[in-house]
Tab-separated table of C-alpha atoms in Angstrom:
chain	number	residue	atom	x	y	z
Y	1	UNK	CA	-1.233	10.517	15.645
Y	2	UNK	CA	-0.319	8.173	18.550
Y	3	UNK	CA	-2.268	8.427	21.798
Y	4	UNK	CA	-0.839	5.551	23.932
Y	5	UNK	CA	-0.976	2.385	22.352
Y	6	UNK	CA	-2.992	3.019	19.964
Y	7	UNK	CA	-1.720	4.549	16.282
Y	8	UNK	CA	-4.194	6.771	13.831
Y	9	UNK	CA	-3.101	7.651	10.492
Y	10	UNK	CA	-4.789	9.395	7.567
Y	11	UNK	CA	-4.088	9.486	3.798
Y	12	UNK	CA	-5.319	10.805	1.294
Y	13	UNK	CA	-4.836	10.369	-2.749
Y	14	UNK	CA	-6.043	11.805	-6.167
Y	15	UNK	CA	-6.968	8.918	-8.724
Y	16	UNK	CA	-7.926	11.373	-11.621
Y	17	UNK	CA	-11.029	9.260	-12.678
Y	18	UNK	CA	-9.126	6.099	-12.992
Y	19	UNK	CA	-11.544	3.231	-14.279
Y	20	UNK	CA	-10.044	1.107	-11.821
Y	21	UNK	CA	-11.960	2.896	-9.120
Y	22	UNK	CA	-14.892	3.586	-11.241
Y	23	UNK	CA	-14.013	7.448	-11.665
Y	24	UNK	CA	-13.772	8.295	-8.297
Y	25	UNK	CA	-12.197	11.476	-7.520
Y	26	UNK	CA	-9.967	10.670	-4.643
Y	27	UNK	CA	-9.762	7.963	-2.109
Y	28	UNK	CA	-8.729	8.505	1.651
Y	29	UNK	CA	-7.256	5.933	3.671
Y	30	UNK	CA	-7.908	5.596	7.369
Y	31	UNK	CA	-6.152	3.726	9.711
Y	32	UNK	CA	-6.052	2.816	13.467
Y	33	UNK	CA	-3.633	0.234	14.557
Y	34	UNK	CA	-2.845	-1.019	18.501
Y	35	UNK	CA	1.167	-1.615	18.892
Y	36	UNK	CA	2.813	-3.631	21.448
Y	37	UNK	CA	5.935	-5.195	22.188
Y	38	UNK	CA	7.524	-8.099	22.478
Y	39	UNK	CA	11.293	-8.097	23.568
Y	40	UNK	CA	13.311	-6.543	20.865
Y	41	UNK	CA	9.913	-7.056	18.608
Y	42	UNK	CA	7.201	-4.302	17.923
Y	43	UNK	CA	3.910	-5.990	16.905
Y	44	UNK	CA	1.482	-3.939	15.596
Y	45	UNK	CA	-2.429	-5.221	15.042
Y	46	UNK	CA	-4.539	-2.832	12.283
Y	47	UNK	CA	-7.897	-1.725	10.277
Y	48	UNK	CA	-7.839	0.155	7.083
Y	49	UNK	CA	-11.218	1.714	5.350
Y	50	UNK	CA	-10.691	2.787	2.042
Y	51	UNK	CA	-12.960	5.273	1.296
Y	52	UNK	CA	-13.775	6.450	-2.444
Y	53	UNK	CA	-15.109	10.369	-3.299
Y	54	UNK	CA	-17.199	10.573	-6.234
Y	55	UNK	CA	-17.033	6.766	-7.715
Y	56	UNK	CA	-20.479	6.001	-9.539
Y	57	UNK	CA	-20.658	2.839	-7.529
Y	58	UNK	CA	-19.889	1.594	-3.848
Y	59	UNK	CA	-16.089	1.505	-4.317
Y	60	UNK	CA	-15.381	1.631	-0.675
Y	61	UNK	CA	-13.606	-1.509	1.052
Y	62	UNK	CA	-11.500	-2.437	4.414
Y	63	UNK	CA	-9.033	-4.270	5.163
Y	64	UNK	CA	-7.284	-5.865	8.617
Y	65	UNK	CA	-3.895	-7.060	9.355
Y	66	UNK	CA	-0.768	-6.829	11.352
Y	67	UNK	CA	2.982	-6.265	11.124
Y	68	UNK	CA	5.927	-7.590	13.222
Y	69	UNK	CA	9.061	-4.889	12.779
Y	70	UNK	CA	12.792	-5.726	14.505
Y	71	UNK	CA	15.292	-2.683	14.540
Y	72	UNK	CA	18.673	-3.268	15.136
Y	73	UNK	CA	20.902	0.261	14.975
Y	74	UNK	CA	19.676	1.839	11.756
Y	75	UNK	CA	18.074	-1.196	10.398
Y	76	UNK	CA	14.671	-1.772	10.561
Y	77	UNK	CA	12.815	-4.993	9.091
Y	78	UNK	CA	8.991	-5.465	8.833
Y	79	UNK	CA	7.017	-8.718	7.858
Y	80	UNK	CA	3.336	-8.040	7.357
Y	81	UNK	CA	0.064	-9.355	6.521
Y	82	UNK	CA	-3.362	-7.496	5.305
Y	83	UNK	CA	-6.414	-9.218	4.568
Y	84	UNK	CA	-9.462	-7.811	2.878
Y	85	UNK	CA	-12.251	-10.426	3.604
Y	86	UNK	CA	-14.796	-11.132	0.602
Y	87	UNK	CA	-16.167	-7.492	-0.199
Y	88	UNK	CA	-18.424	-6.796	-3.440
Y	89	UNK	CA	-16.424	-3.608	-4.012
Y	90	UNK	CA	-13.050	-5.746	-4.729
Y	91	UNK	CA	-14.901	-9.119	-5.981
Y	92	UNK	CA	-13.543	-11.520	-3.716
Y	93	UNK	CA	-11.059	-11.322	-0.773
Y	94	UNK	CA	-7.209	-9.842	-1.213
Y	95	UNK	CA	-4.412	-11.174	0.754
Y	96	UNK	CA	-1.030	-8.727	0.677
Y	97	UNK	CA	1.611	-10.309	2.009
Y	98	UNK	CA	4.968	-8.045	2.112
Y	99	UNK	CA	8.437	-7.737	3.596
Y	100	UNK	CA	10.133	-4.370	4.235
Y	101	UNK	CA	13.941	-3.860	4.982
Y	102	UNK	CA	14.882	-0.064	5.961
Y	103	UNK	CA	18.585	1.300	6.309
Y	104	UNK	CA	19.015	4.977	7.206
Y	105	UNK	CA	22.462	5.928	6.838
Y	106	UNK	CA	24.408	7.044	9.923
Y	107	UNK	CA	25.108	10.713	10.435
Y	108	UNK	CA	22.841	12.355	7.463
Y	109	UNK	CA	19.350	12.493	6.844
Y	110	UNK	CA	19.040	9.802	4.193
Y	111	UNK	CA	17.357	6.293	4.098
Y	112	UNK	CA	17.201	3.819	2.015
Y	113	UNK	CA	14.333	1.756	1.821
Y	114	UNK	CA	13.297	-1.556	-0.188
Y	115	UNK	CA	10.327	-3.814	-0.263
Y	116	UNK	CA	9.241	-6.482	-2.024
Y	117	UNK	CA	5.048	-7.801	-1.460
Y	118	UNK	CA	2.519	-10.424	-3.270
Y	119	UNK	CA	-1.310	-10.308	-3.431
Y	120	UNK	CA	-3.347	-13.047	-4.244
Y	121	UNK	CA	-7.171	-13.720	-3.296
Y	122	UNK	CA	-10.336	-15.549	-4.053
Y	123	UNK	CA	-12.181	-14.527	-6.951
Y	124	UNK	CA	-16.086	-13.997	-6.737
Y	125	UNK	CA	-16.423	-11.240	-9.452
Y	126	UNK	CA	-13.638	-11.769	-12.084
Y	127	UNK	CA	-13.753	-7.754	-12.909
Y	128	UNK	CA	-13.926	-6.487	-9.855
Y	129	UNK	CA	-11.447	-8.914	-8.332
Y	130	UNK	CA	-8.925	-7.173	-10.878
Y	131	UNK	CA	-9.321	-3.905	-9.002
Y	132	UNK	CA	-6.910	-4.990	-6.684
Y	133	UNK	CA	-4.872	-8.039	-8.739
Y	134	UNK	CA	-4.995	-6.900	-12.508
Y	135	UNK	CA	-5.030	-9.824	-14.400
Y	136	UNK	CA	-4.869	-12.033	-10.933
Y	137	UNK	CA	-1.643	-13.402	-8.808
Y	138	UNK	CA	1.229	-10.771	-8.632
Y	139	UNK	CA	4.776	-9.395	-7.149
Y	140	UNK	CA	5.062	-6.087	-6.354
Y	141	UNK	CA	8.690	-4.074	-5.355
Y	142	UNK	CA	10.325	-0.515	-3.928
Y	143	UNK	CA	13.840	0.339	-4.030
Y	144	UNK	CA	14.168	3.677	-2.846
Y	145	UNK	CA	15.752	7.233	-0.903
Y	146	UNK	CA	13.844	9.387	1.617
Y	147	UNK	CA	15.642	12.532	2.865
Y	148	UNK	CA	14.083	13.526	6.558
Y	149	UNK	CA	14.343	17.254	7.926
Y	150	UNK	CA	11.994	17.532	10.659
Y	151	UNK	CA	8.869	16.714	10.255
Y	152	UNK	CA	8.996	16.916	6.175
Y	153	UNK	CA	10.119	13.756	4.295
Y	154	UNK	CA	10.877	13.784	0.714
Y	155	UNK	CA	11.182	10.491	-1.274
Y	156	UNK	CA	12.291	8.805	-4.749
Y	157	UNK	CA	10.968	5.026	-5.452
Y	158	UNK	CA	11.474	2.513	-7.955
Y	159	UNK	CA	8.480	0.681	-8.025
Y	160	UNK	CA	7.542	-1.947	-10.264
Y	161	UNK	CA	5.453	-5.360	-10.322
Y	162	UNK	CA	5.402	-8.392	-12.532
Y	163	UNK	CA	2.384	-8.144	-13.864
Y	164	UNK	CA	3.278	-7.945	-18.019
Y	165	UNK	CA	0.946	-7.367	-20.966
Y	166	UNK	CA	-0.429	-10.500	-22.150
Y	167	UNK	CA	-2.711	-11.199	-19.044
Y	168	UNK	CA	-6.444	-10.375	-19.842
Y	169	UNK	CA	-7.296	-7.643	-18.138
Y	170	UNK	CA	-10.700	-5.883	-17.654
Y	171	UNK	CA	-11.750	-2.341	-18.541
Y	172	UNK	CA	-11.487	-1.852	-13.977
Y	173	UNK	CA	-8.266	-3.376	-14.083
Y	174	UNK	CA	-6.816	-0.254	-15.745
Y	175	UNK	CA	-2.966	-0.598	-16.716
Y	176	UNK	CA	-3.184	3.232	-17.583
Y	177	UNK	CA	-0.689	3.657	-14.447
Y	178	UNK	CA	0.673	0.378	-13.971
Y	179	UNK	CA	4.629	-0.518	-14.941
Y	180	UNK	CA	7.901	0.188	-13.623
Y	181	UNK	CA	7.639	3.779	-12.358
Y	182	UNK	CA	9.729	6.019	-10.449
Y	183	UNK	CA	7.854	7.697	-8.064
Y	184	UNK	CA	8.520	11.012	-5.525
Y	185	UNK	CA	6.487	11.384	-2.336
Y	186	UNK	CA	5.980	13.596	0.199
Y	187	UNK	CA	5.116	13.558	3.977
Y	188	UNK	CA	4.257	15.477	6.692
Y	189	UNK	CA	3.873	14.279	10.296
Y	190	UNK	CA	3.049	15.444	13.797
């Protein structure tokens, strides 16, 4: 939802009692972001609380950042930044640094989308910390399609990282879901 300047978005997720998030039933993701621009570049300045529904501990952590996107035709590439500052529920502070490069393809209702991010972070609580950074340090990547008809978007991602078996990981740092995947998603907007 956009009311001026100003951008709200809301998402929410089921984690089917994933360790990593100490069994917590689903997490929703609230945003508000303030956009401007600046000549042919859209800035955009933002606050995400993640919250966590039914984890046996505090689980719940925010994060702040901002993005830079430059569209040219049907191009569209995005640099961005997002800091989580030293919070018990992560063990330390996360810094997710990522670059975004999206195509949609003249005349149909396809895109093609690809992505490629690192996190890194000081460490205060060595399990927690791998909540967010199994095993510490890592690359992350999307190649992928979305198909847009109105306000419904479907999607299929590649997604991987480089995070590979023999780093230690703790019991929180669950790899249970973690590998090259191909993912589908689905979106609604208005």
């Amino acid at each position: 939802m956009t009311l001026g300047a100003v951008e709200f978005d809301a998402r929410v997720a089921a984690l089917r009692d994933s360790p990593r998030h100490d069994g917590a039933d689903a997490v929703a993701d609230l945003g508000a972001a303030i956009v401007a621009d600046a000549g042919p570049v859209q800035l955009r300045g933002r606050a995400i609380g993640h919250v966590f529904a039914g984890a046996t501990r505090g689980m719940d952590y925010a994060e702040f950042g901002g993005d830079a996107r430059y569209a040219l035709g049907p191009v569209e590439l995005t640099a961005a930044a997002l800091y989580a500052p030293p919070q018990r529920a992560i063990g330390g502070s996360n810094l997710y640094l990522s670059a975004q490069a999206v195509a949609g393809i003249p005349a149909t209702p396809f895109t093609l989308v690809g992505g490629l991010g690192r996190s890194s972070g000081a460490v205060d609580d060595a399990a927690r910390a791998d909540r967010l950074r199994p095993g510490g340090t890592y690359t992350d990547w999307r190649l992928g399609v979305e198909h847009t008809t109105g306000p419904l978007m479907l999607a299929l991602d590649y997604v991987g990282t480089d995070l590979n078996d023999d780093r230690v990981v703790r019991p929180i740092g669950d790899r249970q879901h973690g590998g090259d995947r191909i993912l589908g998603r689905v979106r609604f907007a208005f």
